[in-house]
Amino acid sequence: MSEEINIASQLKFASQHLFNLIFFIGVLYYFLKDTIVKFFSNRSLKISREIQDANTIIETSQASYNITSQKVNLIDSELTELRNSIDSVTSRKTGEIIENANSVAKKIKIDTEDIIKLESLKLQYQVENNILSKALEVAQDEISKEITEERDSDLISSFLSEVKQNAISNS
Amino acid sequence: MPSATVNDFFIALTADSSSKDNLERIYTGLSKFVEVFNGDKSIRLCLVNNIYPSSVKNDLIAQIVSDCKATRTFLEVIIEFNLLTSFIESREFFLKKLRKLLGKVKIEVVTIDVNHEEKLELIKSSLENIWGTNLELSFKEDPGILGGLVLQVEDKYFDGSLLGKVNELKKINVKGDFNV
């Protein structure tokens, strides 16, 4: 029985407080309704603006990114072109240098061959001249040993006859 | 007025001396003068140098060319006209001109030995046979020619020496071909 009384008192207490609460909420709703609506409306607008700003920034950034990407692509293509051009120039120059080097080497080879030929001929003539000079020296020695008065007189007579013939034919 | 040249005086000298004997004397005198001039340095210096008076030069000329007055006068005149150097430079030309007037031929003979009289006579007679008896012969010894002889007849040169023949062989190369 006491338990029943207790529950009834508890329900009474709860209903009293629930009523107070509902009343309190009703008072709050009545007085704070516009303020809260205004606050949330402002808040909503602010967030909308911020979202719009963010979208604008995103769009600007996207545009900048696109431009930069284009520039990077352009730079990449220019770099590729430049690399290709450098490769081509390097290849051409290398070819020219090799060609020049080959031409110079060929010329040097021909010149050297000519010099060797000339030097060989020169040496050959020198050797021939030396041999001839020695032979003529020996001949002169032999002649000076072999010459006698009689042979000298014969030589003179023969030469004077030639001179006479020459003088007669000239006159 | 144009100045006189050695040739003008020379023409005057040879024109005045019409006889062959006179020309011969002039030739002998001039030859002797040239020989002394070439051989004696002090005489050469004295005659070409203007610091010596004419009288000294004339005395020298009189000593050198004592037996031909015309030659002496000629030399004195060319010294007076400062033409001695010109005459000396052209001496062979004037002597040759005189030889031509005299019909004389100058021959220089080079042999290996000038002491062999028989050989010299043979040469002399052969040369007279070719160029006549009026020769001005001079013999020079040069053992270097090995044998034969070399003749210088006025301005012509005849080489009949063995050295000349050996030198001709120098034109042949070792293969036996003539070098052009």
Tab-separated table of C-alpha atoms in Angstrom:
chain	number	residue	atom	x	y	z
A	1	MET	CA	0.000	0.000	0.000
A	2	SER	CA	2.774	2.271	0.847
A	3	GLU	CA	4.399	1.376	-2.435
A	4	GLU	CA	1.314	2.480	-4.355
A	5	ILE	CA	1.227	5.804	-2.469
A	6	ASN	CA	4.858	6.292	-3.287
A	7	ILE	CA	4.352	5.688	-7.002
A	8	ALA	CA	1.377	8.026	-7.095
A	9	SER	CA	3.366	10.748	-5.408
A	10	GLN	CA	6.188	10.185	-7.773
A	11	LEU	CA	3.911	10.430	-10.818
A	12	LYS	CA	2.439	13.608	-9.451
A	13	PHE	CA	5.854	15.043	-8.929
A	14	ALA	CA	6.877	14.034	-12.444
A	15	SER	CA	3.782	15.424	-14.090
A	16	GLN	CA	4.223	18.705	-12.207
A	17	HIS	CA	7.765	19.012	-13.367
A	18	LEU	CA	6.883	17.906	-16.926
A	19	PHE	CA	4.260	20.585	-17.051
A	20	ASN	CA	6.821	23.110	-15.803
A	21	LEU	CA	9.216	21.946	-18.414
A	22	ILE	CA	6.688	22.174	-21.231
A	23	PHE	CA	5.694	25.568	-19.994
A	24	PHE	CA	9.276	26.617	-19.829
A	25	ILE	CA	9.865	25.364	-23.354
A	26	GLY	CA	6.774	27.154	-24.567
A	27	VAL	CA	7.992	30.403	-22.946
A	28	LEU	CA	11.403	29.898	-24.480
A	29	TYR	CA	9.891	29.154	-27.902
A	30	TYR	CA	7.720	32.179	-27.702
A	31	PHE	CA	10.506	34.575	-26.776
A	32	LEU	CA	13.515	33.054	-28.574
A	33	LYS	CA	11.896	31.762	-31.760
A	34	ASP	CA	12.751	34.742	-34.025
A	35	THR	CA	16.212	35.229	-32.599
A	36	ILE	CA	17.181	31.594	-33.121
A	37	VAL	CA	15.621	31.503	-36.592
A	38	LYS	CA	17.463	34.704	-37.476
A	39	PHE	CA	20.693	33.332	-36.027
A	40	PHE	CA	20.490	30.123	-37.994
A	41	SER	CA	19.358	31.967	-41.118
A	42	ASN	CA	22.383	34.264	-40.822
A	43	ARG	CA	24.541	31.335	-40.078
A	44	SER	CA	23.183	29.547	-43.149
A	45	LEU	CA	23.796	32.588	-45.337
A	46	LYS	CA	27.333	32.981	-43.997
A	47	ILE	CA	28.093	29.342	-44.670
A	48	SER	CA	26.544	29.710	-48.156
A	49	ARG	CA	28.765	32.717	-48.816
A	50	GLU	CA	31.800	30.919	-47.516
A	51	ILE	CA	30.977	27.936	-49.709
A	52	GLN	CA	30.549	30.318	-52.672
A	53	ASP	CA	33.890	31.996	-51.875
A	54	ALA	CA	35.497	28.625	-51.519
A	55	ASN	CA	34.023	27.592	-54.872
A	56	THR	CA	35.310	30.799	-56.454
A	57	ILE	CA	38.777	30.131	-54.978
A	58	ILE	CA	38.599	26.570	-56.188
A	59	GLU	CA	37.635	27.769	-59.681
A	60	THR	CA	40.417	30.376	-59.702
A	61	SER	CA	42.858	27.804	-58.476
A	62	GLN	CA	41.639	25.363	-61.083
A	63	ALA	CA	42.120	28.025	-63.773
A	64	SER	CA	45.589	28.834	-62.443
A	65	TYR	CA	46.373	25.150	-62.291
A	66	ASN	CA	45.205	24.747	-65.872
A	67	ILE	CA	47.322	27.685	-67.051
A	68	THR	CA	50.334	26.425	-65.129
A	69	SER	CA	49.776	22.942	-66.492
A	70	GLN	CA	49.651	24.350	-69.994
A	71	LYS	CA	52.858	26.277	-69.328
A	72	VAL	CA	54.521	23.190	-67.881
A	73	ASN	CA	53.427	21.211	-70.928
A	74	LEU	CA	54.739	23.948	-73.185
A	75	ILE	CA	58.037	24.009	-71.287
A	76	ASP	CA	58.191	20.220	-71.516
A	77	SER	CA	57.632	20.317	-75.254
A	78	GLU	CA	60.170	23.124	-75.635
A	79	LEU	CA	62.626	21.145	-73.557
A	80	THR	CA	62.052	18.088	-75.719
A	81	GLU	CA	62.465	20.200	-78.831
A	82	LEU	CA	65.599	21.765	-77.381
A	83	ARG	CA	66.998	18.349	-76.493
A	84	ASN	CA	66.258	17.122	-79.989
A	85	SER	CA	67.830	20.252	-81.491
A	86	ILE	CA	70.915	19.904	-79.269
A	87	ASP	CA	71.179	16.250	-80.209
A	88	SER	CA	70.895	17.132	-83.882
A	89	VAL	CA	73.459	19.991	-83.660
A	90	THR	CA	75.813	17.858	-81.596
A	91	SER	CA	75.480	15.022	-84.037
A	92	ARG	CA	76.099	17.375	-87.016
A	93	LYS	CA	79.063	19.071	-85.332
A	94	THR	CA	80.538	15.737	-84.327
A	95	GLY	CA	80.156	14.573	-87.909
A	96	GLU	CA	81.817	17.731	-89.209
A	97	ILE	CA	84.689	17.418	-86.726
A	98	ILE	CA	85.219	13.786	-87.630
A	99	GLU	CA	85.042	14.645	-91.331
A	100	ASN	CA	87.551	17.491	-90.903
A	101	ALA	CA	89.827	15.299	-88.850
A	102	ASN	CA	89.676	12.609	-91.532
A	103	SER	CA	90.383	15.180	-94.256
A	104	VAL	CA	93.340	16.636	-92.318
A	105	ALA	CA	94.657	13.159	-91.587
A	106	LYS	CA	94.362	12.266	-95.287
A	107	LYS	CA	96.194	15.473	-96.294
A	108	ILE	CA	98.916	14.853	-93.728
A	109	LYS	CA	99.247	11.315	-95.013
A	110	ILE	CA	99.570	12.514	-98.629
A	111	ASP	CA	102.038	15.253	-97.634
A	112	THR	CA	104.084	12.803	-95.612
A	113	GLU	CA	104.131	10.362	-98.499
A	114	ASP	CA	105.287	13.157	-100.836
A	115	ILE	CA	107.979	14.230	-98.370
A	116	ILE	CA	109.150	10.635	-98.030
A	117	LYS	CA	109.265	10.292	-101.825
A	118	LEU	CA	111.199	13.562	-102.211
A	119	GLU	CA	113.575	12.737	-99.387
A	120	SER	CA	114.123	9.286	-100.901
A	121	LEU	CA	114.871	10.842	-104.292
A	122	LYS	CA	117.147	13.410	-102.657
A	123	LEU	CA	119.013	10.690	-100.808
A	124	GLN	CA	119.203	8.621	-103.980
A	125	TYR	CA	120.698	11.586	-105.880
A	126	GLN	CA	123.085	12.288	-103.004
A	127	VAL	CA	124.228	8.682	-102.976
A	128	GLU	CA	124.549	8.695	-106.783
A	129	ASN	CA	126.506	11.956	-106.655
A	130	ASN	CA	128.778	10.601	-103.933
A	131	ILE	CA	129.395	7.446	-105.940
A	132	LEU	CA	130.065	9.496	-109.070
A	133	SER	CA	132.367	11.895	-107.227
A	134	LYS	CA	134.332	9.000	-105.750
A	135	ALA	CA	134.474	7.278	-109.141
A	136	LEU	CA	135.673	10.489	-110.789
A	137	GLU	CA	138.265	11.036	-108.049
A	138	VAL	CA	139.561	7.519	-108.654
A	139	ALA	CA	139.492	8.165	-112.405
A	140	GLN	CA	141.459	11.401	-111.950
A	141	ASP	CA	144.042	9.585	-109.799
A	142	GLU	CA	144.351	6.836	-112.363
A	143	ILE	CA	144.645	9.326	-115.231
A	144	SER	CA	147.327	11.348	-113.444
A	145	LYS	CA	149.272	8.117	-112.851
A	146	GLU	CA	148.839	6.849	-116.383
A	147	ILE	CA	149.496	10.085	-118.302
A	148	THR	CA	152.836	10.226	-120.107
A	149	GLU	CA	154.469	12.879	-122.296
A	150	GLU	CA	153.703	10.829	-125.359
A	151	ARG	CA	150.014	10.412	-124.477
A	152	ASP	CA	149.776	14.085	-123.550
A	153	SER	CA	151.276	15.078	-126.918
A	154	ASP	CA	148.822	12.767	-128.705
A	155	LEU	CA	145.940	14.317	-126.805
A	156	ILE	CA	147.158	17.833	-127.668
A	157	SER	CA	147.588	16.979	-131.352
A	158	SER	CA	144.163	15.421	-131.518
A	159	PHE	CA	142.543	18.379	-129.741
A	160	LEU	CA	144.343	20.940	-131.954
A	161	SER	CA	143.131	19.055	-135.037
A	162	GLU	CA	139.572	19.318	-133.708
A	163	VAL	CA	140.066	23.030	-133.040
A	164	LYS	CA	141.413	23.489	-136.545
A	165	GLN	CA	138.437	21.678	-138.059
A	166	ASN	CA	136.151	23.785	-135.949
A	167	ALA	CA	137.902	27.014	-136.996
A	168	ILE	CA	137.753	25.987	-140.676
A	169	SER	CA	134.052	25.107	-140.496
A	170	ASN	CA	133.304	28.397	-138.679
A	171	SER	CA	135.217	30.482	-141.210
B	1	MET	CA	129.951	70.979	-123.953
B	2	PRO	CA	130.102	67.202	-123.693
B	3	SER	CA	133.262	65.903	-122.031
B	4	ALA	CA	135.672	63.626	-123.886
B	5	THR	CA	135.663	59.878	-123.224
B	6	VAL	CA	138.526	57.393	-123.143
B	7	ASN	CA	137.317	56.078	-126.478
B	8	ASP	CA	137.677	59.548	-128.044
B	9	PHE	CA	141.314	59.751	-126.921
B	10	PHE	CA	141.894	56.183	-127.987
B	11	ILE	CA	140.531	56.885	-131.488
B	12	ALA	CA	142.769	59.960	-131.674
B	13	LEU	CA	145.757	57.870	-130.564
B	14	THR	CA	145.203	55.115	-133.142
B	15	ALA	CA	144.305	57.539	-135.956
B	16	ASP	CA	147.510	59.505	-135.468
B	17	SER	CA	149.626	56.363	-135.427
B	18	SER	CA	148.917	55.167	-138.929
B	19	SER	CA	151.897	52.828	-139.396
B	20	LYS	CA	151.806	49.313	-138.081
B	21	ASP	CA	155.106	49.789	-136.237
B	22	ASN	CA	153.645	52.723	-134.365
B	23	LEU	CA	150.516	50.729	-133.485
B	24	GLU	CA	152.727	47.857	-132.356
B	25	ARG	CA	154.677	50.225	-130.098
B	26	ILE	CA	151.441	51.652	-128.705
B	27	TYR	CA	150.128	48.153	-128.052
B	28	THR	CA	153.344	47.098	-126.361
B	29	GLY	CA	153.375	50.258	-124.274
B	30	LEU	CA	149.740	49.924	-123.192
B	31	SER	CA	150.153	46.209	-122.454
B	32	LYS	CA	153.184	46.953	-120.318
B	33	PHE	CA	151.337	49.738	-118.520
B	34	VAL	CA	148.353	47.455	-117.810
B	35	GLU	CA	150.663	44.685	-116.609
B	36	VAL	CA	152.515	47.007	-114.226
B	37	PHE	CA	149.260	48.625	-113.096
B	38	ASN	CA	147.751	45.208	-112.314
B	39	GLY	CA	150.889	43.916	-110.609
B	40	ASP	CA	152.047	46.856	-108.471
B	41	LYS	CA	149.637	48.090	-105.817
B	42	SER	CA	151.659	51.195	-104.897
B	43	ILE	CA	151.741	52.384	-108.529
B	44	ARG	CA	148.032	51.670	-108.838
B	45	LEU	CA	147.251	53.723	-105.727
B	46	CYS	CA	149.491	56.576	-106.834
B	47	LEU	CA	147.941	56.812	-110.300
B	48	VAL	CA	144.274	56.694	-109.246
B	49	ASN	CA	144.662	58.930	-106.214
B	50	ASN	CA	144.112	62.653	-106.759
B	51	ILE	CA	146.339	63.723	-103.847
B	52	TYR	CA	149.451	63.022	-105.964
B	53	PRO	CA	150.417	65.804	-108.382
B	54	SER	CA	150.315	65.213	-112.121
B	55	SER	CA	154.079	65.562	-112.363
B	56	VAL	CA	154.604	62.511	-110.132
B	57	LYS	CA	152.131	60.491	-112.186
B	58	ASN	CA	153.732	61.601	-115.446
B	59	ASP	CA	157.166	60.564	-114.143
B	60	LEU	CA	155.792	57.150	-113.255
B	61	ILE	CA	154.238	56.766	-116.701
B	62	ALA	CA	157.502	57.840	-118.326
B	63	GLN	CA	159.315	55.122	-116.382
B	64	ILE	CA	156.785	52.442	-117.293
B	65	VAL	CA	156.274	53.420	-120.957
B	66	SER	CA	159.694	54.753	-121.866
B	67	ASP	CA	159.849	53.831	-125.552
B	68	CYS	CA	156.527	55.175	-126.928
B	69	LYS	CA	155.786	58.882	-126.743
B	70	ALA	CA	152.243	58.556	-128.155
B	71	THR	CA	151.233	56.043	-125.496
B	72	ARG	CA	152.783	58.211	-122.808
B	73	THR	CA	150.860	61.249	-124.013
B	74	PHE	CA	147.638	59.249	-124.186
B	75	LEU	CA	148.054	58.041	-120.598
B	76	GLU	CA	148.987	61.513	-119.363
B	77	VAL	CA	145.878	62.985	-121.005
B	78	ILE	CA	143.485	60.409	-119.573
B	79	ILE	CA	144.989	60.957	-116.131
B	80	GLU	CA	144.594	64.711	-116.606
B	81	PHE	CA	140.937	64.191	-117.538
B	82	ASN	CA	140.397	61.789	-114.605
B	83	LEU	CA	139.613	58.944	-117.004
B	84	LEU	CA	142.242	56.452	-115.854
B	85	THR	CA	139.710	54.375	-113.876
B	86	SER	CA	137.459	54.152	-116.938
B	87	PHE	CA	140.409	53.084	-119.075
B	88	ILE	CA	141.473	50.441	-116.539
B	89	GLU	CA	137.926	49.075	-116.309
B	90	SER	CA	137.838	48.704	-120.125
B	91	ARG	CA	141.500	47.861	-120.657
B	92	GLU	CA	140.830	44.478	-122.268
B	93	PHE	CA	138.426	46.099	-124.716
B	94	PHE	CA	141.032	48.673	-125.853
B	95	LEU	CA	143.839	46.124	-126.042
B	96	LYS	CA	141.631	43.816	-128.064
B	97	LYS	CA	140.769	46.713	-130.380
B	98	LEU	CA	144.479	47.372	-130.904
B	99	ARG	CA	145.148	43.668	-131.535
B	100	LYS	CA	142.386	43.709	-134.124
B	101	LEU	CA	144.024	46.715	-135.823
B	102	LEU	CA	147.331	44.863	-135.778
B	103	GLY	CA	145.778	41.570	-136.915
B	104	LYS	CA	147.129	39.995	-133.770
B	105	VAL	CA	145.430	37.152	-131.875
B	106	LYS	CA	145.946	36.703	-128.142
B	107	ILE	CA	146.056	33.088	-127.048
B	108	GLU	CA	146.543	31.797	-123.535
B	109	VAL	CA	147.521	28.121	-123.390
B	110	VAL	CA	147.209	26.065	-120.213
B	111	THR	CA	149.148	22.765	-120.103
B	112	ILE	CA	150.374	20.431	-117.399
B	113	ASP	CA	154.023	21.225	-118.146
B	114	VAL	CA	155.559	24.354	-119.670
B	115	ASN	CA	159.140	23.054	-119.561
B	116	HIS	CA	158.780	20.634	-122.442
B	117	GLU	CA	160.042	22.754	-125.351
B	118	GLU	CA	159.194	20.236	-128.036
B	119	LYS	CA	155.591	20.105	-126.965
B	120	LEU	CA	155.349	23.890	-126.743
B	121	GLU	CA	156.734	24.170	-130.270
B	122	LEU	CA	154.185	21.659	-131.491
B	123	ILE	CA	151.397	23.682	-129.900
B	124	LYS	CA	152.775	26.953	-131.252
B	125	SER	CA	153.080	25.657	-134.797
B	126	SER	CA	149.594	24.161	-134.677
B	127	LEU	CA	148.125	27.410	-133.403
B	128	GLU	CA	149.970	29.412	-136.090
B	129	ASN	CA	148.577	26.973	-138.596
B	130	ILE	CA	145.058	27.814	-137.421
B	131	TRP	CA	145.187	31.548	-136.544
B	132	GLY	CA	148.277	32.708	-138.470
B	133	THR	CA	151.722	33.729	-137.321
B	134	ASN	CA	150.757	37.018	-135.694
B	135	LEU	CA	149.992	35.536	-132.284
B	136	GLU	CA	150.453	36.793	-128.770
B	137	LEU	CA	151.046	33.486	-127.063
B	138	SER	CA	151.348	32.900	-123.361
B	139	PHE	CA	151.768	29.550	-121.648
B	140	LYS	CA	150.507	28.756	-118.196
B	141	GLU	CA	151.214	25.599	-116.197
B	142	ASP	CA	148.380	23.840	-114.332
B	143	PRO	CA	148.914	20.172	-113.378
B	144	GLY	CA	145.270	20.105	-112.238
B	145	ILE	CA	144.051	19.754	-115.819
B	146	LEU	CA	145.619	16.226	-115.803
B	147	GLY	CA	146.539	16.288	-119.502
B	148	GLY	CA	145.756	17.889	-122.879
B	149	LEU	CA	145.375	21.669	-122.968
B	150	VAL	CA	142.998	24.563	-122.470
B	151	LEU	CA	142.956	27.462	-124.927
B	152	GLN	CA	141.669	30.976	-124.380
B	153	VAL	CA	141.654	32.577	-127.836
B	154	GLU	CA	140.597	36.210	-127.302
B	155	ASP	CA	137.113	35.692	-125.822
B	156	LYS	CA	136.666	32.087	-126.979
B	157	TYR	CA	137.351	29.172	-124.658
B	158	PHE	CA	138.415	25.717	-125.855
B	159	ASP	CA	138.753	22.964	-123.265
B	160	GLY	CA	140.731	19.940	-124.475
B	161	SER	CA	141.935	18.902	-121.059
B	162	LEU	CA	141.406	15.536	-119.421
B	163	LEU	CA	139.891	17.355	-116.429
B	164	GLY	CA	137.303	18.826	-118.791
B	165	LYS	CA	136.478	15.351	-120.094
B	166	VAL	CA	136.219	14.014	-116.535
B	167	ASN	CA	133.927	16.910	-115.635
B	168	GLU	CA	131.720	16.042	-118.595
B	169	LEU	CA	131.271	12.618	-117.012
B	170	LYS	CA	129.643	14.357	-114.040
B	171	LYS	CA	126.640	14.951	-116.288
B	172	ILE	CA	126.113	11.183	-116.436
B	173	ASN	CA	124.224	9.483	-113.615
B	174	VAL	CA	125.050	6.091	-112.102
B	175	LYS	CA	122.696	4.322	-114.512
B	176	GLY	CA	124.748	5.692	-117.396
B	177	ASP	CA	122.109	8.202	-118.576
B	178	PHE	CA	122.881	11.860	-119.209
B	179	ASN	CA	121.386	14.258	-116.677
B	180	VAL	CA	119.455	16.951	-118.507
